[in-house]
Amino acid sequence: MPNNDIKERVNLEISNGIAYVSLNRPDKCNALDILMFHAIRKTIKRLKADRTIRTVIVTGNGDDFCSGLDVKSVMSSTKGPLELLFKLLPWRANLAQYVSAGWREIPAPVIMVIKGRCWGGGLQIALGGDFRISTADASISIMESRWGLIPDMGGTLALKELLRLDKAKELAMTGEIIKGSQALQYGLVTHVDDEPFERAIKLAEMISQQSPDSIAATKKLYNKSWWSKPGLALLRESYYQMKILIGKNRAIKTYNQINQDKKAREFINRKNW
């Protein structure tokens, strides 16, 4: 698979610790073909390994975030579905699932910016983020049932944290299309804004003022402990806090907080979380 073709599907720019990721197939409403699946996975792995990244903002080029699976392209050969669904270990994410679940593995917070269509696989990708900022008129749907399929791209991991079970079933079984404003009421999106990209930048800048280690540890703690047994949650809290207390970034943040009249010290790269 040509590397240049993969690069064309996803654009990545990094500036001042913020990684800007853009799905780049605007002529097809950023629909997911095999190349885009591989491009997203490659981008996630790169961001996961980069300890200088403070926040990630994901958008779709053009008028849409992502209209879902390019069924015609993926189903044009038997190889396509097999490539998406194959996994060596049953408990690990396959390629289709990784483009959603993989964002949860990045220690830095991931902000999804939703506009236009966010259907099916596009919504599964958005659900992998820590935050979703949408326009009020964005078109959002768990659309897989319209193709005789189930939502199988890993979005269920986040969906159970955001929606009541009956509402999740209703949206998935009907394939109903809802607006961003309605998605906010359901809890599918974090904020609705007329300028979602600018809102995402403001949120990213606020997060970047904090210690990158405390941010990464908080993300991991909540992702792992939100539904875990109380004893495990308490154990993780204690362990992560001890790891932070002996780190340099905690000392830097404490200094900056106490000495706000002085020039702030810069954080160092976060630890491996």
PDB file of N, CA and C in Angstrom, residues 30-32 64-69 99-101 112-129 132 139-144 151-159 188-189:
ATOM      1  N   ASN A  30     -15.473  12.753   3.381  1.00  0.00           N
ATOM      2  CA  ASN A  30     -14.527  12.098   4.301  1.00  0.00           C
ATOM      3  C   ASN A  30     -14.956  10.681   4.674  1.00  0.00           C
ATOM      4  N   ALA A  31     -15.632  10.011   3.729  1.00  0.00           N
ATOM      5  CA  ALA A  31     -16.049   8.625   3.951  1.00  0.00           C
ATOM      6  C   ALA A  31     -14.826   7.727   4.099  1.00  0.00           C
ATOM      7  N   LEU A  32     -14.991   6.659   4.857  1.00  0.00           N
ATOM      8  CA  LEU A  32     -13.877   5.780   5.224  1.00  0.00           C
ATOM      9  C   LEU A  32     -13.659   4.692   4.186  1.00  0.00           C
ATOM     10  N   ASP A  64     -17.920  18.300   6.003  1.00  0.00           N
ATOM     11  CA  ASP A  64     -18.359  17.203   6.863  1.00  0.00           C
ATOM     12  C   ASP A  64     -17.222  16.684   7.735  1.00  0.00           C
ATOM     13  N   PHE A  65     -17.608  16.138   8.897  1.00  0.00           N
ATOM     14  CA  PHE A  65     -16.622  15.433   9.715  1.00  0.00           C
ATOM     15  C   PHE A  65     -16.287  14.099   9.063  1.00  0.00           C
ATOM     16  N   CYS A  66     -17.260  13.212   8.966  1.00  0.00           N
ATOM     17  CA  CYS A  66     -17.066  11.921   8.291  1.00  0.00           C
ATOM     18  C   CYS A  66     -18.437  11.282   8.106  1.00  0.00           C
ATOM     19  N   SER A  67     -18.759  10.924   6.864  1.00  0.00           N
ATOM     20  CA  SER A  67     -20.084  10.376   6.557  1.00  0.00           C
ATOM     21  C   SER A  67     -20.166   8.871   6.761  1.00  0.00           C
ATOM     22  N   GLY A  68     -19.117   8.278   7.326  1.00  0.00           N
ATOM     23  CA  GLY A  68     -19.158   6.849   7.623  1.00  0.00           C
ATOM     24  C   GLY A  68     -18.402   6.006   6.617  1.00  0.00           C
ATOM     25  N   LEU A  69     -18.713   4.733   6.603  1.00  0.00           N
ATOM     26  CA  LEU A  69     -18.013   3.777   5.754  1.00  0.00           C
ATOM     27  C   LEU A  69     -18.341   4.010   4.283  1.00  0.00           C
ATOM     28  N   VAL A  99      -9.620   2.646  14.882  1.00  0.00           N
ATOM     29  CA  VAL A  99      -9.773   4.054  14.502  1.00  0.00           C
ATOM     30  C   VAL A  99     -10.708   4.794  15.458  1.00  0.00           C
ATOM     31  N   SER A 100     -11.423   4.065  16.301  1.00  0.00           N
ATOM     32  CA  SER A 100     -12.198   4.683  17.381  1.00  0.00           C
ATOM     33  C   SER A 100     -11.490   4.502  18.717  1.00  0.00           C
ATOM     34  N   ALA A 101     -11.249   3.244  19.080  1.00  0.00           N
ATOM     35  CA  ALA A 101     -10.669   2.936  20.395  1.00  0.00           C
ATOM     36  C   ALA A 101      -9.244   3.451  20.540  1.00  0.00           C
ATOM     37  N   MET A 112     -12.709  16.171  19.412  1.00  0.00           N
ATOM     38  CA  MET A 112     -13.307  15.958  18.099  1.00  0.00           C
ATOM     39  C   MET A 112     -14.181  17.157  17.737  1.00  0.00           C
ATOM     40  N   VAL A 113     -13.970  17.712  16.550  1.00  0.00           N
ATOM     41  CA  VAL A 113     -14.745  18.863  16.075  1.00  0.00           C
ATOM     42  C   VAL A 113     -15.721  18.368  15.012  1.00  0.00           C
ATOM     43  N   ILE A 114     -17.016  18.448  15.316  1.00  0.00           N
ATOM     44  CA  ILE A 114     -18.039  17.855  14.458  1.00  0.00           C
ATOM     45  C   ILE A 114     -18.830  18.940  13.734  1.00  0.00           C
ATOM     46  N   LYS A 115     -18.896  18.788  12.425  1.00  0.00           N
ATOM     47  CA  LYS A 115     -19.749  19.646  11.597  1.00  0.00           C
ATOM     48  C   LYS A 115     -20.277  18.788  10.454  1.00  0.00           C
ATOM     49  N   GLY A 116     -21.363  19.222   9.840  1.00  0.00           N
ATOM     50  CA  GLY A 116     -21.909  18.464   8.715  1.00  0.00           C
ATOM     51  C   GLY A 116     -22.282  17.053   9.122  1.00  0.00           C
ATOM     52  N   ARG A 117     -21.973  16.106   8.234  1.00  0.00           N
ATOM     53  CA  ARG A 117     -22.316  14.706   8.500  1.00  0.00           C
ATOM     54  C   ARG A 117     -21.323  14.066   9.462  1.00  0.00           C
ATOM     55  N   CYS A 118     -21.872  13.374  10.435  1.00  0.00           N
ATOM     56  CA  CYS A 118     -21.081  12.541  11.350  1.00  0.00           C
ATOM     57  C   CYS A 118     -21.897  11.266  11.543  1.00  0.00           C
ATOM     58  N   TRP A 119     -21.780  10.366  10.586  1.00  0.00           N
ATOM     59  CA  TRP A 119     -22.644   9.196  10.496  1.00  0.00           C
ATOM     60  C   TRP A 119     -21.855   7.905  10.678  1.00  0.00           C
ATOM     61  N   GLY A 120     -22.495   6.920  11.251  1.00  0.00           N
ATOM     62  CA  GLY A 120     -21.932   5.572  11.284  1.00  0.00           C
ATOM     63  C   GLY A 120     -20.510   5.543  11.805  1.00  0.00           C
ATOM     64  N   GLY A 121     -19.595   5.115  10.936  1.00  0.00           N
ATOM     65  CA  GLY A 121     -18.190   5.046  11.315  1.00  0.00           C
ATOM     66  C   GLY A 121     -17.612   6.390  11.707  1.00  0.00           C
ATOM     67  N   GLY A 122     -18.155   7.471  11.146  1.00  0.00           N
ATOM     68  CA  GLY A 122     -17.700   8.803  11.545  1.00  0.00           C
ATOM     69  C   GLY A 122     -18.013   9.091  13.000  1.00  0.00           C
ATOM     70  N   LEU A 123     -19.217   8.703  13.430  1.00  0.00           N
ATOM     71  CA  LEU A 123     -19.576   8.882  14.839  1.00  0.00           C
ATOM     72  C   LEU A 123     -18.753   7.963  15.727  1.00  0.00           C
ATOM     73  N   GLN A 124     -18.462   6.753  15.250  1.00  0.00           N
ATOM     74  CA  GLN A 124     -17.624   5.842  16.032  1.00  0.00           C
ATOM     75  C   GLN A 124     -16.250   6.471  16.289  1.00  0.00           C
ATOM     76  N   ILE A 125     -15.691   7.128  15.268  1.00  0.00           N
ATOM     77  CA  ILE A 125     -14.408   7.822  15.437  1.00  0.00           C
ATOM     78  C   ILE A 125     -14.553   8.936  16.470  1.00  0.00           C
ATOM     79  N   ALA A 126     -15.603   9.740  16.330  1.00  0.00           N
ATOM     80  CA  ALA A 126     -15.811  10.862  17.252  1.00  0.00           C
ATOM     81  C   ALA A 126     -15.969  10.388  18.691  1.00  0.00           C
ATOM     82  N   LEU A 127     -16.596   9.229  18.871  1.00  0.00           N
ATOM     83  CA  LEU A 127     -16.792   8.697  20.220  1.00  0.00           C
ATOM     84  C   LEU A 127     -15.479   8.289  20.878  1.00  0.00           C
ATOM     85  N   GLY A 128     -14.436   8.101  20.082  1.00  0.00           N
ATOM     86  CA  GLY A 128     -13.131   7.757  20.638  1.00  0.00           C
ATOM     87  C   GLY A 128     -12.435   8.927  21.305  1.00  0.00           C
ATOM     88  N   GLY A 129     -12.909  10.145  21.040  1.00  0.00           N
ATOM     89  CA  GLY A 129     -12.293  11.325  21.635  1.00  0.00           C
ATOM     90  C   GLY A 129     -12.713  11.519  23.084  1.00  0.00           C
ATOM     91  N   ARG A 132     -16.236  16.155  22.482  1.00  0.00           N
ATOM     92  CA  ARG A 132     -16.808  16.358  21.162  1.00  0.00           C
ATOM     93  C   ARG A 132     -17.472  17.734  21.150  1.00  0.00           C
ATOM     94  N   SER A 139     -25.211  16.837  11.546  1.00  0.00           N
ATOM     95  CA  SER A 139     -26.066  15.669  11.315  1.00  0.00           C
ATOM     96  C   SER A 139     -25.372  14.435  11.883  1.00  0.00           C
ATOM     97  N   ILE A 140     -25.964  13.838  12.921  1.00  0.00           N
ATOM     98  CA  ILE A 140     -25.299  12.785  13.690  1.00  0.00           C
ATOM     99  C   ILE A 140     -26.171  11.534  13.716  1.00  0.00           C
ATOM    100  N   SER A 141     -25.543  10.375  13.463  1.00  0.00           N
ATOM    101  CA  SER A 141     -26.339   9.146  13.444  1.00  0.00           C
ATOM    102  C   SER A 141     -25.481   7.912  13.677  1.00  0.00           C
ATOM    103  N   ILE A 142     -26.025   6.980  14.484  1.00  0.00           N
ATOM    104  CA  ILE A 142     -25.488   5.615  14.544  1.00  0.00           C
ATOM    105  C   ILE A 142     -26.184   4.868  13.408  1.00  0.00           C
ATOM    106  N   MET A 143     -25.610   4.906  12.227  1.00  0.00           N
ATOM    107  CA  MET A 143     -26.330   4.586  10.996  1.00  0.00           C
ATOM    108  C   MET A 143     -26.159   3.147  10.508  1.00  0.00           C
ATOM    109  N   GLU A 144     -25.385   2.330  11.209  1.00  0.00           N
ATOM    110  CA  GLU A 144     -25.042   1.008  10.682  1.00  0.00           C
ATOM    111  C   GLU A 144     -26.263   0.142  10.374  1.00  0.00           C
ATOM    112  N   PRO A 151     -23.122  -1.517  15.005  1.00  0.00           N
ATOM    113  CA  PRO A 151     -21.993  -0.615  15.277  1.00  0.00           C
ATOM    114  C   PRO A 151     -20.830  -1.431  15.845  1.00  0.00           C
ATOM    115  N   ASP A 152     -19.802  -1.650  15.039  1.00  0.00           N
ATOM    116  CA  ASP A 152     -18.738  -2.586  15.444  1.00  0.00           C
ATOM    117  C   ASP A 152     -17.352  -1.962  15.411  1.00  0.00           C
ATOM    118  N   MET A 153     -17.258  -0.626  15.490  1.00  0.00           N
ATOM    119  CA  MET A 153     -15.960   0.033  15.369  1.00  0.00           C
ATOM    120  C   MET A 153     -15.423   0.529  16.710  1.00  0.00           C
ATOM    121  N   GLY A 154     -15.870  -0.050  17.794  1.00  0.00           N
ATOM    122  CA  GLY A 154     -15.303   0.312  19.086  1.00  0.00           C
ATOM    123  C   GLY A 154     -15.988   1.448  19.799  1.00  0.00           C
ATOM    124  N   GLY A 155     -16.954   2.097  19.146  1.00  0.00           N
ATOM    125  CA  GLY A 155     -17.628   3.216  19.784  1.00  0.00           C
ATOM    126  C   GLY A 155     -18.455   2.832  20.991  1.00  0.00           C
ATOM    127  N   THR A 156     -18.789   1.543  21.097  1.00  0.00           N
ATOM    128  CA  THR A 156     -19.564   1.070  22.250  1.00  0.00           C
ATOM    129  C   THR A 156     -18.840   1.352  23.561  1.00  0.00           C
ATOM    130  N   LEU A 157     -17.503   1.356  23.537  1.00  0.00           N
ATOM    131  CA  LEU A 157     -16.729   1.636  24.750  1.00  0.00           C
ATOM    132  C   LEU A 157     -17.099   2.989  25.335  1.00  0.00           C
ATOM    133  N   ALA A 158     -17.275   3.976  24.453  1.00  0.00           N
ATOM    134  CA  ALA A 158     -17.629   5.320  24.918  1.00  0.00           C
ATOM    135  C   ALA A 158     -19.130   5.487  25.057  1.00  0.00           C
ATOM    136  N   LEU A 159     -19.885   4.830  24.180  1.00  0.00           N
ATOM    137  CA  LEU A 159     -21.334   5.011  24.176  1.00  0.00           C
ATOM    138  C   LEU A 159     -21.946   4.642  25.524  1.00  0.00           C
ATOM    139  N   LEU A 188     -24.244  12.971  23.919  1.00  0.00           N
ATOM    140  CA  LEU A 188     -23.315  12.463  22.903  1.00  0.00           C
ATOM    141  C   LEU A 188     -22.202  13.452  22.599  1.00  0.00           C
ATOM    142  N   VAL A 189     -22.473  14.740  22.730  1.00  0.00           N
ATOM    143  CA  VAL A 189     -21.444  15.756  22.514  1.00  0.00           C
ATOM    144  C   VAL A 189     -21.258  16.564  23.793  1.00  0.00           C
TER     145      VAL A 189
END
